[in-house]
Amino acid sequence: AKLLFITIYVVVCHCLHDCLFSGSGKFSRNCTTAGWSDVYPNISSICWSAEPKDDQLVFYTVVKTLYTLGHSVSLVALVASTLILCLFRRLHCTRNYIHLNLFVSFILRAVAVLIKDSVIFSFDQTTDCSSQPSLVGCKVILVMFNYFIMANFFWLLVEGLYLHTLLLVTYAYTHFAVYLTIGWGLPLVFLLAWVLCRIYLEDTGCWERNDTLIPRRVINWPIMASVIVNFILFVSIIRILVQKLRRSNVGGINQSQYRRLAKSTLLLIPLFGINYMVFVYLVETGSDRMNEYKILFDLGLGSFQGLVVAVLYCFLNTEVQAELKSKWRSVSLKRYVGRDCRLHSVSMSPNKTDPPAGFQRSSRAQSILQTETTSL
């Protein structure tokens, strides 16, 4: 009787959906060892929800275009920053190793977002993921997508932990493996829990839907916790910086020191991901308007965070600029000396009757070499 009632309910709902929304679709249930599974897709979400409005389609199209542009630009800047930190040995230290892993996490996150969109929306922008040719490949992409997003947030947390430890304890040393475990290991634990929840709930789709709260919370709550902890570390670091400035200046903090403090605070905001604190409490809100604000802020503007971090902590870094200038001077000097030597060898006659001109060029090259070496 229960099965008959469910069957009648599904048929009635299907008819209402065709009459009200002029659409077509299929409902399915699986017979398992534990009994019949739930109806997929969710009946209430299909039968009693209207078609998306035109303004909603325009909004999501604009957001998708914005974060695609942001991730693409950030990807180029992050790849260049990663190469710079890897190639110059003088930049190899724990602080830059952490920056390097953060850059890699941003790169993997951007690549995962672009691949996910290209796979899910490869045929039609309104195509449901369950109708993709390969559900296994779609699930693998969703798994990697969630892992790289969590890893990116946890490496932001590692940045906060490292800087806070550096300022709070003078002679503290934390092995780099601890930071690797936090940045790449903890997200893997939560990801495995998310996959097990999906399998236990017998989700036969592409795992892109969030109809149930448990899998969504397994991903969102650790991210929310990392953002909150990073915000606490951010406030603590600002307090430590204010105390150090007061100790260095007994008469109080002057205007230039306030500017330095404000500059340090602004530089730490993108590095710690403090911008995500604006909508961190809106993880499971029911307001459509606030959800749109959160989507625009997190997806649209947040996609440019990798670009901002690469510019501030690589291209504008004085150590990186010094290494690039030194390399450029070295290459320019070798090119000029080589060209001068070639001119000198060509100008020398076989009987060596005119050495003064060559001697002047050689002397000039030695003088330039000595000047450049002194400046370096």
Tab-separated table of C-alpha atoms in Angstrom:
chain	number	residue	atom	x	y	z
A	1	ALA	CA	0.000	0.000	0.000
A	2	LYS	CA	2.852	2.369	0.804
A	3	LEU	CA	4.540	1.662	-2.502
A	4	LEU	CA	1.244	2.221	-4.341
A	5	PHE	CA	0.754	5.558	-2.556
A	6	ILE	CA	4.256	6.687	-3.470
A	7	THR	CA	3.750	5.641	-7.080
A	8	ILE	CA	0.463	7.588	-7.311
A	9	TYR	CA	2.133	10.608	-5.693
A	10	VAL	CA	4.984	10.515	-8.193
A	11	VAL	CA	2.574	10.227	-11.138
A	12	VAL	CA	0.413	13.120	-9.879
A	13	CYS	CA	3.488	15.259	-9.283
A	14	HIS	CA	4.783	14.447	-12.739
A	15	CYS	CA	1.470	15.509	-14.268
A	16	LEU	CA	1.396	18.736	-12.259
A	17	HIS	CA	4.932	19.505	-13.366
A	18	ASP	CA	4.019	19.021	-17.035
A	19	CYS	CA	0.859	21.140	-16.685
A	20	LEU	CA	2.313	23.982	-14.649
A	21	PHE	CA	5.815	24.340	-16.040
A	22	SER	CA	5.474	22.735	-19.501
A	23	GLY	CA	8.581	20.638	-18.944
A	24	SER	CA	9.501	17.007	-19.063
A	25	GLY	CA	11.617	14.896	-16.764
A	26	LYS	CA	12.041	11.548	-15.077
A	27	PHE	CA	11.793	10.388	-11.459
A	28	SER	CA	13.642	7.323	-10.329
A	29	ARG	CA	14.032	5.111	-7.245
A	30	ASN	CA	16.570	2.357	-6.676
A	31	CYS	CA	15.867	-1.013	-5.137
A	32	THR	CA	18.703	-1.788	-2.733
A	33	THR	CA	19.362	-4.370	-0.052
A	34	ALA	CA	18.164	-1.850	2.543
A	35	GLY	CA	14.912	-1.202	0.647
A	36	TRP	CA	13.752	1.477	-1.759
A	37	SER	CA	15.851	4.636	-1.947
A	38	ASP	CA	14.434	8.143	-1.972
A	39	VAL	CA	12.961	9.573	-5.135
A	40	TYR	CA	15.503	11.407	-7.270
A	41	PRO	CA	15.323	14.319	-7.967
A	42	ASN	CA	13.660	15.652	-4.831
A	43	ILE	CA	9.909	15.818	-5.473
A	44	SER	CA	9.214	19.003	-3.558
A	45	SER	CA	12.061	20.897	-5.231
A	46	ILE	CA	10.853	19.860	-8.708
A	47	CYS	CA	7.081	20.058	-8.373
A	48	TRP	CA	6.713	23.190	-6.300
A	49	SER	CA	9.490	25.402	-7.636
A	50	ALA	CA	9.049	27.838	-10.493
A	51	GLU	CA	11.391	28.171	-13.436
A	52	PRO	CA	14.306	30.546	-12.867
A	53	LYS	CA	13.542	34.102	-13.778
A	54	ASP	CA	15.333	35.984	-16.494
A	55	ASP	CA	17.061	38.283	-14.000
A	56	GLN	CA	18.384	35.246	-12.112
A	57	LEU	CA	19.795	33.767	-15.309
A	58	VAL	CA	21.470	37.098	-16.086
A	59	PHE	CA	22.864	37.282	-12.544
A	60	TYR	CA	24.386	33.799	-12.643
A	61	THR	CA	25.752	34.394	-16.140
A	62	VAL	CA	27.463	37.584	-14.983
A	63	VAL	CA	28.889	35.841	-11.906
A	64	LYS	CA	30.172	32.929	-13.995
A	65	THR	CA	31.834	35.311	-16.461
A	66	LEU	CA	33.345	37.332	-13.619
A	67	TYR	CA	34.883	34.430	-11.718
A	68	THR	CA	36.097	32.814	-14.961
A	69	LEU	CA	37.957	36.022	-15.764
A	70	GLY	CA	39.264	36.312	-12.199
A	71	HIS	CA	40.565	32.757	-12.051
A	72	SER	CA	42.156	33.024	-15.501
A	73	VAL	CA	44.044	36.236	-14.674
A	74	SER	CA	45.020	34.908	-11.259
A	75	LEU	CA	46.270	31.686	-12.831
A	76	VAL	CA	48.749	33.552	-15.038
A	77	ALA	CA	50.069	35.685	-12.169
A	78	LEU	CA	50.317	32.717	-9.793
A	79	VAL	CA	52.225	30.557	-12.267
A	80	ALA	CA	54.744	33.372	-12.808
A	81	SER	CA	55.102	33.879	-9.036
A	82	THR	CA	55.606	30.152	-8.463
A	83	LEU	CA	58.364	30.002	-11.071
A	84	ILE	CA	60.124	32.997	-9.531
A	85	LEU	CA	60.111	31.510	-6.031
A	86	CYS	CA	61.345	28.166	-7.357
A	87	LEU	CA	64.140	29.419	-9.616
A	88	PHE	CA	65.926	31.824	-7.246
A	89	ARG	CA	67.696	29.942	-4.465
A	90	ARG	CA	68.154	33.011	-2.305
A	91	LEU	CA	64.371	33.155	-1.919
A	92	HIS	CA	64.209	29.640	-0.472
A	93	CYS	CA	63.115	29.874	3.169
A	94	THR	CA	60.224	28.652	5.318
A	95	ARG	CA	58.195	31.805	4.779
A	96	ASN	CA	58.491	31.586	0.989
A	97	TYR	CA	57.879	27.832	1.075
A	98	ILE	CA	54.530	28.560	2.732
A	99	HIS	CA	53.834	31.278	0.139
A	100	LEU	CA	54.731	28.784	-2.582
A	101	ASN	CA	52.264	26.183	-1.308
A	102	LEU	CA	49.603	28.876	-1.035
A	103	PHE	CA	50.248	29.860	-4.665
A	104	VAL	CA	49.982	26.205	-5.722
A	105	SER	CA	46.676	25.835	-3.860
A	106	PHE	CA	45.320	28.914	-5.645
A	107	ILE	CA	46.493	27.468	-8.979
A	108	LEU	CA	44.842	24.108	-8.345
A	109	ARG	CA	41.659	25.814	-7.193
A	110	ALA	CA	41.471	27.943	-10.353
A	111	VAL	CA	42.168	24.936	-12.592
A	112	ALA	CA	39.518	22.871	-10.783
A	113	VAL	CA	36.908	25.608	-11.201
A	114	LEU	CA	37.606	26.007	-14.911
A	115	ILE	CA	37.599	22.240	-15.542
A	116	LYS	CA	34.409	21.739	-13.528
A	117	ASP	CA	32.564	24.363	-15.548
A	118	SER	CA	33.838	22.995	-18.838
A	119	VAL	CA	32.698	19.465	-17.953
A	120	ILE	CA	29.362	20.185	-16.283
A	121	PHE	CA	28.268	22.809	-18.819
A	122	SER	CA	29.966	21.217	-21.817
A	123	PHE	CA	26.713	20.546	-23.681
A	124	ASP	CA	24.097	22.945	-22.398
A	125	GLN	CA	24.043	25.554	-19.659
A	126	THR	CA	20.824	24.053	-18.259
A	127	THR	CA	21.863	20.403	-18.511
A	128	ASP	CA	21.595	18.477	-15.249
A	129	CYS	CA	24.760	16.740	-14.131
A	130	SER	CA	22.987	13.408	-13.858
A	131	SER	CA	22.564	13.399	-17.637
A	132	GLN	CA	26.303	13.651	-18.317
A	133	PRO	CA	27.827	10.824	-20.368
A	134	SER	CA	30.184	9.733	-17.561
A	135	LEU	CA	29.035	10.108	-13.962
A	136	VAL	CA	32.327	8.658	-12.706
A	137	GLY	CA	34.366	11.400	-14.334
A	138	CYS	CA	31.911	14.027	-13.121
A	139	LYS	CA	32.176	12.730	-9.544
A	140	VAL	CA	35.981	12.669	-9.696
A	141	ILE	CA	36.032	16.294	-10.842
A	142	LEU	CA	33.663	17.305	-8.032
A	143	VAL	CA	35.844	15.477	-5.497
A	144	MET	CA	39.011	17.232	-6.680
A	145	PHE	CA	37.145	20.551	-6.827
A	146	ASN	CA	36.070	20.345	-3.188
A	147	TYR	CA	39.520	19.170	-2.077
A	148	PHE	CA	41.383	22.042	-3.737
A	149	ILE	CA	38.968	24.607	-2.326
A	150	MET	CA	39.420	23.238	1.199
A	151	ALA	CA	43.206	23.045	0.748
A	152	ASN	CA	43.269	26.685	-0.338
A	153	PHE	CA	41.442	27.804	2.814
A	154	PHE	CA	43.666	25.670	5.039
A	155	TRP	CA	46.822	27.140	3.502
A	156	LEU	CA	45.430	30.567	4.291
A	157	LEU	CA	45.145	29.262	7.849
A	158	VAL	CA	48.772	28.072	7.729
A	159	GLU	CA	49.851	31.592	6.748
A	160	GLY	CA	48.099	32.963	9.821
A	161	LEU	CA	49.529	30.316	12.136
A	162	TYR	CA	53.082	30.842	10.885
A	163	LEU	CA	53.031	34.623	11.193
A	164	HIS	CA	51.355	34.509	14.606
A	165	THR	CA	53.931	32.012	15.884
A	166	LEU	CA	56.739	34.133	14.450
A	167	LEU	CA	55.556	37.251	16.258
A	168	LEU	CA	54.505	35.634	19.511
A	169	VAL	CA	57.472	33.343	20.197
A	170	THR	CA	60.955	34.605	19.442
A	171	TYR	CA	62.864	31.313	19.233
A	172	ALA	CA	60.061	28.966	18.191
A	173	TYR	CA	60.648	26.407	15.433
A	174	THR	CA	57.907	24.370	13.834
A	175	HIS	CA	58.871	21.673	11.368
A	176	PHE	CA	57.622	22.343	7.871
A	177	ALA	CA	55.963	18.903	7.795
A	178	VAL	CA	53.441	20.193	10.351
A	179	TYR	CA	52.379	22.943	7.966
A	180	LEU	CA	52.169	20.435	5.111
A	181	THR	CA	49.925	18.213	7.220
A	182	ILE	CA	47.605	21.095	8.039
A	183	GLY	CA	47.509	22.450	4.485
A	184	TRP	CA	47.184	19.235	2.476
A	185	GLY	CA	46.363	16.544	5.051
A	186	LEU	CA	43.389	17.915	7.001
A	187	PRO	CA	41.342	18.725	3.870
A	188	LEU	CA	41.863	15.122	2.738
A	189	VAL	CA	40.290	13.832	5.979
A	190	PHE	CA	37.182	15.966	5.556
A	191	LEU	CA	36.996	15.074	1.883
A	192	LEU	CA	36.970	11.356	2.671
A	193	ALA	CA	34.175	11.985	5.171
A	194	TRP	CA	32.240	13.858	2.475
A	195	VAL	CA	32.659	11.006	-0.018
A	196	LEU	CA	31.531	8.448	2.572
A	197	CYS	CA	28.445	10.539	3.326
A	198	ARG	CA	27.575	10.664	-0.356
A	199	ILE	CA	28.010	6.903	-0.709
A	200	TYR	CA	26.051	6.166	2.481
A	201	LEU	CA	23.169	8.375	1.353
A	202	GLU	CA	23.188	6.526	-2.017
A	203	ASP	CA	23.490	9.691	-4.046
A	204	THR	CA	23.326	8.406	-7.622
A	205	GLY	CA	23.809	11.801	-9.278
A	206	CYS	CA	26.968	13.744	-9.978
A	207	TRP	CA	27.235	14.884	-6.313
A	208	GLU	CA	26.810	18.499	-7.329
A	209	ARG	CA	23.437	18.872	-5.583
A	210	ASN	CA	23.106	19.856	-1.939
A	211	ASP	CA	19.705	18.438	-1.139
A	212	THR	CA	20.907	16.965	2.171
A	213	LEU	CA	22.628	19.000	4.876
A	214	ILE	CA	25.170	16.472	6.132
A	215	PRO	CA	27.496	16.348	3.079
A	216	ARG	CA	27.251	20.098	2.681
A	217	ARG	CA	28.189	20.703	6.309
A	218	VAL	CA	31.155	18.330	6.102
A	219	ILE	CA	32.656	20.692	3.517
A	220	ASN	CA	31.372	24.059	4.701
A	221	TRP	CA	31.912	23.805	8.438
A	222	PRO	CA	35.701	23.128	8.306
A	223	ILE	CA	36.064	26.030	5.862
A	224	MET	CA	34.008	28.262	8.139
A	225	ALA	CA	36.090	27.183	11.151
A	226	SER	CA	39.369	27.960	9.332
A	227	VAL	CA	38.081	31.428	8.379
A	228	ILE	CA	37.033	32.169	11.973
A	229	VAL	CA	40.356	30.959	13.401
A	230	ASN	CA	42.241	33.030	10.855
A	231	PHE	CA	40.229	36.092	11.822
A	232	ILE	CA	41.116	35.536	15.488
A	233	LEU	CA	44.788	35.222	14.526
A	234	PHE	CA	44.473	38.389	12.455
A	235	VAL	CA	43.132	40.365	15.417
A	236	SER	CA	45.845	38.927	17.670
A	237	ILE	CA	48.592	39.860	15.180
A	238	ILE	CA	47.314	43.425	14.939
A	239	ARG	CA	47.323	43.628	18.749
A	240	ILE	CA	50.914	42.349	18.876
A	241	LEU	CA	52.008	44.883	16.244
A	242	VAL	CA	50.411	47.740	18.194
A	243	GLN	CA	52.178	46.626	21.369
A	244	LYS	CA	55.540	46.438	19.599
A	245	LEU	CA	55.080	49.914	18.168
A	246	ARG	CA	54.250	51.302	21.598
A	247	ARG	CA	57.333	49.700	23.122
A	248	SER	CA	59.583	51.127	20.417
A	249	ASN	CA	58.171	54.614	20.938
A	250	VAL	CA	57.689	55.517	24.576
A	251	GLY	CA	56.035	58.837	23.788
A	252	GLY	CA	53.266	57.157	21.816
A	253	ILE	CA	52.594	56.180	18.236
A	254	ASN	CA	53.171	58.947	15.711
A	255	GLN	CA	51.389	59.384	12.411
A	256	SER	CA	53.975	57.525	10.308
A	257	GLN	CA	53.730	54.477	12.542
A	258	TYR	CA	49.956	54.523	12.217
A	259	ARG	CA	50.408	54.479	8.456
A	260	ARG	CA	52.782	51.526	8.749
A	261	LEU	CA	50.259	49.691	10.919
A	262	ALA	CA	47.435	50.420	8.488
A	263	LYS	CA	49.585	49.209	5.593
A	264	SER	CA	50.446	45.986	7.435
A	265	THR	CA	46.774	45.423	8.209
A	266	LEU	CA	45.718	45.872	4.584
A	267	LEU	CA	48.451	43.509	3.403
A	268	LEU	CA	47.300	40.795	5.803
A	269	ILE	CA	43.645	40.892	4.693
A	270	PRO	CA	44.089	38.997	1.374
A	271	LEU	CA	46.804	36.745	2.823
A	272	PHE	CA	44.569	35.538	5.670
A	273	GLY	CA	41.329	35.522	3.676
A	274	ILE	CA	39.693	37.997	6.051
A	275	ASN	CA	37.366	39.061	3.231
A	276	TYR	CA	35.444	35.792	3.706
A	277	MET	CA	34.434	36.872	7.218
A	278	VAL	CA	31.865	39.234	5.697
A	279	PHE	CA	29.465	36.402	4.788
A	280	VAL	CA	30.805	33.535	6.868
A	281	TYR	CA	27.589	33.372	8.915
A	282	LEU	CA	25.511	32.965	5.734
A	283	VAL	CA	26.455	29.344	5.140
A	284	GLU	CA	22.903	28.046	5.369
A	285	THR	CA	20.801	31.145	5.113
A	286	GLY	CA	17.346	31.037	3.548
A	287	SER	CA	17.359	34.560	2.119
A	288	ASP	CA	17.676	34.595	-1.666
A	289	ARG	CA	18.909	38.192	-1.705
A	290	MET	CA	21.661	37.536	0.841
A	291	ASN	CA	22.631	34.378	-1.041
A	292	GLU	CA	23.111	36.465	-4.181
A	293	TYR	CA	25.339	38.893	-2.268
A	294	LYS	CA	27.342	35.993	-0.872
A	295	ILE	CA	27.716	34.368	-4.305
A	296	LEU	CA	28.830	37.641	-5.909
A	297	PHE	CA	31.309	38.401	-3.112
A	298	ASP	CA	32.783	34.914	-2.647
A	299	LEU	CA	32.779	33.673	-6.239
A	300	GLY	CA	33.048	36.884	-8.232
A	301	LEU	CA	35.391	39.036	-6.168
A	302	GLY	CA	37.047	36.102	-4.404
A	303	SER	CA	38.330	34.784	-7.731
A	304	PHE	CA	40.755	37.735	-7.896
A	305	GLN	CA	42.281	36.922	-4.502
A	306	GLY	CA	45.023	34.819	-6.092
A	307	LEU	CA	46.016	37.754	-8.297
A	308	VAL	CA	46.159	40.111	-5.300
A	309	VAL	CA	48.238	37.680	-3.243
A	310	ALA	CA	50.677	37.083	-6.129
A	311	VAL	CA	51.157	40.809	-6.695
A	312	LEU	CA	51.579	41.749	-3.032
A	313	TYR	CA	53.769	38.865	-1.885
A	314	CYS	CA	55.840	38.245	-5.011
A	315	PHE	CA	55.967	41.048	-7.562
A	316	LEU	CA	55.988	43.852	-4.967
A	317	ASN	CA	58.269	41.979	-2.561
A	318	THR	CA	61.565	43.840	-2.117
A	319	GLU	CA	63.554	40.596	-1.943
A	320	VAL	CA	62.057	39.353	-5.202
A	321	GLN	CA	62.632	42.718	-6.878
A	322	ALA	CA	66.272	42.745	-5.718
A	323	GLU	CA	66.853	39.252	-7.129
A	324	LEU	CA	65.244	40.159	-10.457
A	325	LYS	CA	67.304	43.353	-10.728
A	326	SER	CA	70.492	41.483	-9.864
A	327	LYS	CA	69.740	38.837	-12.490
A	328	TRP	CA	68.972	41.469	-15.103
A	329	ARG	CA	72.210	43.346	-14.367
A	330	SER	CA	74.196	40.129	-14.584
A	331	VAL	CA	72.679	39.190	-17.941
A	332	SER	CA	73.125	42.712	-19.309
A	333	LEU	CA	76.739	42.841	-18.147
A	334	LYS	CA	77.615	39.494	-19.736
A	335	ARG	CA	75.982	40.541	-22.983
A	336	TYR	CA	77.845	43.865	-23.079
A	337	VAL	CA	81.236	42.339	-22.194
A	338	GLY	CA	80.777	39.612	-24.802
A	339	ARG	CA	79.894	42.144	-27.472
A	340	ASP	CA	82.875	44.320	-26.542
A	341	CYS	CA	85.251	41.346	-26.717
A	342	ARG	CA	83.955	40.428	-30.163
A	343	LEU	CA	84.485	43.980	-31.386
A	344	HIS	CA	87.975	43.955	-29.909
A	345	SER	CA	88.934	40.699	-31.667
A	346	VAL	CA	87.633	41.961	-35.016
A	347	SER	CA	89.432	45.320	-34.761
A	348	MET	CA	92.843	43.719	-34.007
A	349	SER	CA	94.982	43.484	-37.131
A	350	PRO	CA	97.175	40.415	-37.869
A	351	ASN	CA	100.447	42.338	-37.469
A	352	LYS	CA	99.171	44.068	-34.296
A	353	THR	CA	100.021	47.536	-35.584
A	354	ASP	CA	97.024	49.242	-33.919
A	355	PRO	CA	96.652	48.070	-30.319
A	356	PRO	CA	95.686	51.422	-28.778
A	357	ALA	CA	92.038	51.238	-29.945
A	358	GLY	CA	91.642	47.671	-28.741
A	359	PHE	CA	93.406	48.558	-25.540
A	360	GLN	CA	90.954	51.382	-24.957
A	361	ARG	CA	87.991	49.049	-25.480
A	362	SER	CA	89.493	46.443	-23.187
A	363	SER	CA	90.189	49.059	-20.547
A	364	ARG	CA	86.661	50.361	-20.860
A	365	ALA	CA	85.217	46.853	-20.494
A	366	GLN	CA	87.352	46.227	-17.395
A	367	SER	CA	86.282	49.572	-15.945
A	368	ILE	CA	82.592	48.787	-16.532
A	369	LEU	CA	83.033	45.302	-15.083
A	370	GLN	CA	84.687	46.742	-11.964
A	371	THR	CA	81.938	49.370	-11.594
A	372	GLU	CA	79.129	46.799	-11.931
A	373	THR	CA	80.842	44.423	-9.500
A	374	THR	CA	81.206	47.214	-6.952
A	375	SER	CA	77.562	48.223	-7.307
A	376	LEU	CA	76.431	44.615	-6.928
